[in-house]
XYZ file of N, CA, C and O in Angstrom:
480
model
N -16.321 -0.962 5.650
C -15.402 -1.877 5.016
C -15.900 -2.169 3.611
O -17.052 -2.000 3.303
N -15.004 -2.606 2.793
C -15.315 -2.914 1.409
C -14.565 -1.972 0.480
O -14.291 -0.829 0.830
N -14.232 -2.490 -0.688
C -13.489 -1.711 -1.679
C -14.263 -1.768 -2.991
O -14.622 -2.848 -3.461
N -14.498 -0.609 -3.559
C -15.190 -0.541 -4.841
C -14.243 -0.963 -5.965
O -13.020 -0.814 -5.854
N -14.801 -1.449 -7.045
C -14.010 -1.914 -8.179
C -13.097 -0.810 -8.696
O -11.910 -1.049 -8.958
N -13.625 0.391 -8.828
C -12.802 1.494 -9.347
C -11.599 1.756 -8.440
O -10.510 2.076 -8.908
N -11.784 1.604 -7.153
C -10.671 1.810 -6.221
C -9.608 0.732 -6.388
O -8.415 0.991 -6.323
N -10.039 -0.516 -6.589
C -9.081 -1.586 -6.865
C -8.312 -1.289 -8.154
O -7.094 -1.476 -8.214
N -9.002 -0.808 -9.175
C -8.336 -0.478 -10.435
C -7.281 0.606 -10.247
O -6.222 0.568 -10.867
N -7.539 1.557 -9.372
C -6.528 2.580 -9.090
C -5.300 1.968 -8.420
O -4.180 2.399 -8.654
N -5.514 0.966 -7.571
C -4.375 0.271 -6.948
C -3.482 -0.363 -8.009
O -2.269 -0.174 -8.001
N -4.094 -1.138 -8.897
C -3.262 -1.847 -9.874
C -2.627 -0.889 -10.876
O -1.509 -1.126 -11.325
N -3.307 0.191 -11.210
C -2.712 1.171 -12.131
C -1.484 1.841 -11.530
O -0.631 2.344 -12.264
N -1.368 1.874 -10.215
C -0.218 2.491 -9.547
C 1.011 1.585 -9.521
O 2.095 2.030 -9.169
N 0.844 0.335 -9.908
C 1.966 -0.605 -9.915
C 2.805 -0.426 -11.168
O 2.264 -0.285 -12.272
N 4.119 -0.451 -11.028
C 4.992 -0.287 -12.197
C 4.743 -1.354 -13.265
O 4.638 -2.538 -12.958
N 4.609 -0.891 -14.482
C 4.466 -1.736 -15.663
C 3.287 -2.698 -15.602
O 3.327 -3.788 -16.200
N 2.244 -2.321 -14.900
C 1.037 -3.140 -14.838
C 0.172 -2.857 -16.065
O -0.054 -1.705 -16.424
N -0.285 -3.920 -16.692
C -1.221 -3.787 -17.804
C -2.445 -4.636 -17.510
O -2.367 -5.650 -16.803
N -3.569 -4.222 -18.043
C -4.805 -4.975 -17.896
C -5.363 -5.328 -19.258
O -5.389 -4.489 -20.158
N -5.788 -6.568 -19.402
C -6.381 -7.042 -20.648
C -7.792 -7.524 -20.352
O -7.974 -8.457 -19.565
N -8.765 -6.872 -20.976
C -10.170 -7.240 -20.753
C -10.582 -8.364 -21.685
O -10.229 -8.382 -22.858
N -11.343 -9.280 -21.109
C -12.029 -10.283 -21.912
C -13.519 -10.114 -21.619
O -13.915 -9.157 -20.949
N -14.321 -10.997 -22.094
C -15.769 -10.837 -21.918
C -16.197 -10.813 -20.455
O -17.055 -10.042 -20.066
N -15.593 -11.655 -19.627
C -16.049 -11.788 -18.239
C -15.086 -11.235 -17.194
O -15.479 -11.062 -16.043
N -13.845 -11.036 -17.556
C -12.876 -10.612 -16.547
C -11.740 -9.820 -17.193
O -11.579 -9.801 -18.412
N -10.943 -9.192 -16.324
C -9.738 -8.498 -16.742
C -8.553 -9.192 -16.091
O -8.603 -9.519 -14.903
N -7.509 -9.421 -16.862
C -6.276 -10.009 -16.357
C -5.248 -8.900 -16.191
O -5.062 -8.088 -17.095
N -4.590 -8.874 -15.035
C -3.542 -7.892 -14.777
C -2.195 -8.589 -14.830
O -2.012 -9.656 -14.247
N -1.263 -7.942 -15.551
C 0.054 -8.526 -15.764
C 1.141 -7.500 -15.493
O 0.917 -6.303 -15.618
N 2.310 -8.015 -15.170
C 3.519 -7.211 -15.144
C 4.474 -7.898 -16.119
O 4.768 -9.085 -15.968
N 4.847 -7.150 -17.148
C 5.682 -7.697 -18.231
C 5.157 -9.045 -18.737
O 5.886 -10.029 -18.820
N 3.893 -9.054 -19.034
C 3.195 -10.208 -19.626
C 2.998 -11.394 -18.680
O 2.495 -12.434 -19.092
N 3.342 -11.246 -17.417
C 3.146 -12.323 -16.441
C 1.935 -11.987 -15.575
O 1.922 -10.961 -14.894
N 0.927 -12.849 -15.534
C -0.284 -12.528 -14.761
C -0.066 -12.589 -13.249
O 0.641 -13.457 -12.752
N -0.677 -11.633 -12.562
C -0.644 -11.630 -11.095
C -2.017 -11.393 -10.489
O -2.196 -11.543 -9.286
N -3.001 -11.042 -11.302
C -4.321 -10.791 -10.750
C -5.413 -10.804 -11.807
O -5.138 -10.674 -13.007
N -6.638 -10.969 -11.315
C -7.827 -10.969 -12.169
C -8.913 -10.165 -11.482
O -8.965 -10.104 -10.248
N -9.806 -9.594 -12.269
C -10.985 -8.896 -11.748
C -12.205 -9.416 -12.477
O -12.229 -9.449 -13.710
N -13.217 -9.839 -11.700
C -14.506 -10.251 -12.236
C -15.542 -9.225 -11.787
O -16.036 -9.298 -10.650
N -15.873 -8.251 -12.634
C -16.814 -7.200 -12.224
C -18.191 -7.726 -11.846
O -18.833 -7.194 -10.930
N -18.672 -8.766 -12.533
C -20.019 -9.276 -12.252
C -20.181 -9.783 -10.828
O -21.273 -9.725 -10.262
N -19.098 -10.293 -10.245
C -19.175 -10.816 -8.882
C -18.441 -9.937 -7.871
O -18.409 -10.258 -6.689
N -17.863 -8.842 -8.348
C -17.074 -7.929 -7.496
C -16.023 -8.704 -6.695
O -15.899 -8.573 -5.482
N -15.271 -9.530 -7.433
C -14.194 -10.306 -6.829
C -12.917 -10.112 -7.642
O -12.960 -9.783 -8.822
N -11.803 -10.337 -6.956
C -10.510 -10.342 -7.630
C -9.796 -11.629 -7.270
O -10.026 -12.206 -6.205
N -8.932 -12.071 -8.156
C -8.065 -13.208 -7.900
C -6.645 -12.703 -7.823
O -6.219 -11.944 -8.698
N -5.925 -13.083 -6.784
C -4.563 -12.598 -6.589
C -3.603 -13.746 -6.312
O -3.911 -14.657 -5.531
N -2.444 -13.668 -6.921
C -1.385 -14.649 -6.716
C -0.807 -14.469 -5.313
O -0.555 -13.353 -4.873
N -0.594 -15.576 -4.610
C 0.001 -15.570 -3.280
C 0.891 -16.804 -3.143
O 0.873 -17.684 -3.998
N 1.645 -16.869 -2.067
C 2.369 -18.101 -1.787
C 1.350 -19.149 -1.341
O 0.226 -18.811 -0.928
N 1.728 -20.400 -1.405
C 0.818 -21.465 -0.960
C 0.488 -21.317 0.527
O -0.652 -21.540 0.944
N 1.472 -20.930 1.313
C 1.257 -20.755 2.751
C 0.278 -19.613 3.010
O -0.633 -19.738 3.827
N 0.459 -18.507 2.303
C -0.439 -17.363 2.473
C -1.856 -17.697 2.004
O -2.833 -17.330 2.649
N -1.971 -18.410 0.906
C -3.281 -18.826 0.416
C -4.018 -19.623 1.492
O -5.167 -19.339 1.823
N -3.335 -20.621 2.063
C -3.954 -21.468 3.089
C -4.333 -20.657 4.322
O -5.417 -20.836 4.880
N -3.461 -19.752 4.736
C -3.730 -18.950 5.928
C -4.921 -18.011 5.716
O -5.790 -17.899 6.585
N -4.974 -17.341 4.587
C -6.075 -16.409 4.316
C -7.422 -17.131 4.314
O -8.378 -16.683 4.941
N -7.473 -18.255 3.610
C -8.735 -19.000 3.504
C -9.142 -19.576 4.857
O -10.319 -19.543 5.227
N -8.183 -20.075 5.627
C -8.491 -20.645 6.938
C -8.973 -19.577 7.920
O -9.903 -19.817 8.690
N -8.339 -18.401 7.886
C -8.692 -17.335 8.822
C -10.044 -16.698 8.525
O -10.802 -16.392 9.445
N -10.317 -16.468 7.238
C -11.545 -15.737 6.888
C -12.169 -16.285 5.599
O -12.090 -15.666 4.538
N -12.804 -17.439 5.691
C -13.407 -18.029 4.497
C -14.571 -17.206 3.926
O -14.975 -17.441 2.786
N -15.067 -16.245 4.690
C -16.116 -15.372 4.161
C -15.543 -14.297 3.232
O -16.278 -13.676 2.464
N -14.231 -14.081 3.278
C -13.562 -13.071 2.455
C -12.745 -13.724 1.344
O -12.698 -13.212 0.227
N -12.104 -14.842 1.651
C -11.166 -15.481 0.728
C -11.595 -16.902 0.411
O -12.127 -17.600 1.263
N -11.290 -17.327 -0.817
C -11.470 -18.730 -1.174
C -10.332 -19.135 -2.102
O -9.722 -18.292 -2.765
N -10.058 -20.419 -2.125
C -9.026 -20.941 -3.014
C -9.526 -20.814 -4.449
O -10.636 -21.224 -4.759
N -8.689 -20.232 -5.293
C -9.010 -20.176 -6.713
C -8.367 -21.359 -7.417
O -9.042 -22.192 -7.982
N -7.039 -21.428 -7.374
C -6.304 -22.564 -7.915
C -4.859 -22.468 -7.452
O -4.457 -21.482 -6.840
N -4.086 -23.510 -7.724
C -2.646 -23.474 -7.475
C -1.948 -23.757 -8.794
O -2.451 -24.515 -9.622
N -0.803 -23.108 -8.972
C -0.038 -23.307 -10.210
C 1.398 -22.859 -9.972
O 1.631 -21.807 -9.378
N 2.324 -23.657 -10.425
C 3.725 -23.273 -10.355
C 4.215 -22.966 -8.960
O 5.058 -22.107 -8.778
N 3.685 -23.646 -7.959
C 4.113 -23.409 -6.588
C 3.458 -22.207 -5.919
O 3.864 -21.813 -4.826
N 2.461 -21.614 -6.571
C 1.753 -20.474 -6.001
C 0.292 -20.825 -5.816
O -0.269 -21.650 -6.518
N -0.338 -20.163 -4.844
C -1.757 -20.346 -4.592
C -2.508 -19.051 -4.884
O -2.136 -17.995 -4.386
N -3.489 -19.136 -5.714
C -4.295 -17.965 -6.058
C -5.534 -17.937 -5.170
O -6.130 -18.978 -4.903
N -5.882 -16.754 -4.697
C -7.067 -16.597 -3.858
C -8.071 -15.674 -4.528
O -7.703 -14.722 -5.209
N -9.331 -15.980 -4.328
C -10.419 -15.090 -4.724
C -10.735 -14.223 -3.513
O -10.857 -14.728 -2.394
N -10.852 -12.917 -3.745
C -11.112 -11.956 -2.685
C -12.463 -11.289 -2.940
O -12.696 -10.755 -4.026
N -13.330 -11.318 -1.926
C -14.611 -10.614 -1.998
C -14.361 -9.136 -1.706
O -14.009 -8.776 -0.582
N -14.511 -8.274 -2.705
C -14.185 -6.863 -2.520
C -15.044 -6.179 -1.467
O -14.580 -5.269 -0.785
N -16.272 -6.610 -1.306
C -17.148 -5.950 -0.329
C -16.871 -6.382 1.110
O -17.484 -5.870 2.042
N -15.892 -7.280 1.302
C -15.596 -7.786 2.651
C -14.149 -7.560 3.086
O -13.700 -8.174 4.052
N -13.430 -6.709 2.377
C -12.029 -6.467 2.698
C -11.792 -4.969 2.791
O -12.492 -4.184 2.142
N -10.834 -4.571 3.624
C -10.548 -3.136 3.686
C -9.421 -2.791 2.716
O -8.679 -3.657 2.239
N -9.315 -1.521 2.417
C -8.379 -1.039 1.409
C -6.926 -1.328 1.762
O -6.145 -1.719 0.893
N -6.552 -1.174 3.021
C -5.164 -1.429 3.413
C -4.768 -2.882 3.160
O -3.702 -3.158 2.608
N -5.623 -3.804 3.572
C -5.297 -5.220 3.373
C -5.278 -5.575 1.885
O -4.387 -6.298 1.424
N -6.228 -5.048 1.123
C -6.249 -5.324 -0.308
C -5.003 -4.777 -0.992
O -4.437 -5.429 -1.862
N -4.551 -3.604 -0.576
C -3.345 -3.046 -1.197
C -2.126 -3.915 -0.875
O -1.274 -4.132 -1.740
N -2.038 -4.438 0.333
C -0.925 -5.323 0.691
C -0.949 -6.605 -0.141
O 0.088 -7.041 -0.644
N -2.126 -7.206 -0.285
C -2.233 -8.446 -1.053
C -1.972 -8.216 -2.540
O -1.351 -9.049 -3.206
N -2.432 -7.088 -3.060
C -2.203 -6.754 -4.466
C -0.715 -6.528 -4.718
O -0.160 -7.023 -5.699
N -0.082 -5.794 -3.825
C 1.352 -5.561 -3.956
C 2.123 -6.877 -3.857
O 3.060 -7.122 -4.620
N 1.737 -7.740 -2.957
C 2.398 -9.043 -2.821
C 2.251 -9.855 -4.105
O 3.209 -10.484 -4.567
N 1.062 -9.850 -4.699
C 0.837 -10.575 -5.955
C 1.749 -10.031 -7.058
O 2.361 -10.795 -7.808
N 1.839 -8.707 -7.135
C 2.711 -8.068 -8.124
C 4.174 -8.441 -7.854
O 4.906 -8.822 -8.759
N 4.565 -8.343 -6.596
C 5.955 -8.614 -6.200
C 6.359 -10.060 -6.499
O 7.477 -10.319 -6.928
N 5.451 -11.006 -6.307
C 5.732 -12.414 -6.595
C 5.909 -12.662 -8.090
O 6.453 -13.691 -8.483
N 5.458 -11.738 -8.911
C 5.433 -11.916 -10.356
C 6.441 -11.056 -11.091
O 6.966 -11.445 -12.128
N 6.732 -9.874 -10.570
C 7.578 -8.909 -11.268
C 9.009 -9.418 -11.416
O 9.537 -10.064 -10.515
N 9.635 -9.101 -12.541
C 11.056 -9.433 -12.701
C 11.898 -8.711 -11.651
O 11.492 -7.678 -11.126
N 13.061 -9.258 -11.391
C 13.920 -8.735 -10.325
C 14.248 -7.250 -10.471
O 14.295 -6.521 -9.494
N 14.463 -6.795 -11.698
C 14.825 -5.387 -11.866
C 13.693 -4.445 -11.460
O 13.942 -3.321 -11.051
N 12.455 -4.894 -11.538
C 11.328 -4.081 -11.072
C 11.077 -4.261 -9.587
O 10.729 -3.314 -8.886
N 11.234 -5.472 -9.113
C 10.864 -5.766 -7.731
C 11.922 -5.342 -6.715
O 11.704 -5.452 -5.520
N 13.043 -4.829 -7.190
C 14.070 -4.383 -6.245
C 13.663 -3.112 -5.499
O 14.163 -2.837 -4.418
N 12.750 -2.351 -6.059
C 12.258 -1.151 -5.362
C 10.763 -0.984 -5.625
O 10.344 -0.060 -6.321
N 9.945 -1.904 -5.068
C 8.507 -1.836 -5.314
C 7.867 -0.676 -4.553
O 8.432 -0.168 -3.587
N 6.684 -0.282 -4.970
C 5.957 0.717 -4.192
C 5.546 0.122 -2.851
O 5.560 -1.096 -2.671
N 5.186 0.957 -1.926
C 4.728 0.475 -0.623
C 3.216 0.308 -0.652
O 2.533 0.926 -1.468
N 2.676 -0.505 0.246
C 1.220 -0.607 0.333
C 0.581 0.769 0.577
O -0.465 1.073 0.007
N 1.212 1.597 1.382
C 0.672 2.929 1.679
C 0.605 3.784 0.410
O -0.359 4.486 0.172
N 1.652 3.700 -0.439
C 1.636 4.494 -1.678
C 0.532 4.021 -2.625
O -0.049 4.829 -3.350
N 0.210 2.735 -2.597
C -0.902 2.243 -3.409
C -2.228 2.779 -2.904
O -3.096 3.165 -3.679
N -2.391 2.786 -1.590
C -3.630 3.297 -0.998
C -3.818 4.761 -1.368
O -4.921 5.217 -1.642
N -2.733 5.513 -1.408
C -2.801 6.945 -1.695
C -2.855 7.236 -3.187
O -3.072 8.380 -3.573
N -2.679 6.229 -4.033
C -2.644 6.452 -5.487
C -3.989 6.912 -6.003
O -5.038 6.474 -5.552
N -3.901 7.759 -6.975
C -5.035 8.243 -7.763
C -6.265 8.493 -7.008
O -7.337 8.496 -7.356
């Protein structure tokens, strides 16, 4: 179990219109300038946008993998420990974060979690 940073980057690169902006400590991932995820290489963690219900459920079920990052605009962001999650689950959560953020014209036919796993 566990997902390497490069593998996570391949997931996000497979998402339509995903861009990444690096800063000194982290990279922000956006779809049409709207953020849906973050990567902190120093801690091998990612932050992903989720619904408030999903945020609470993930943290309650597996606090060793997920933690609350913050809430904003009715969404709950979770920090994910990359070394404690499998690729299938990470691809589902990444796709969900993208889907919650993407404009309707993009989100009407999103990629599948399986296609993300198979990307690059």
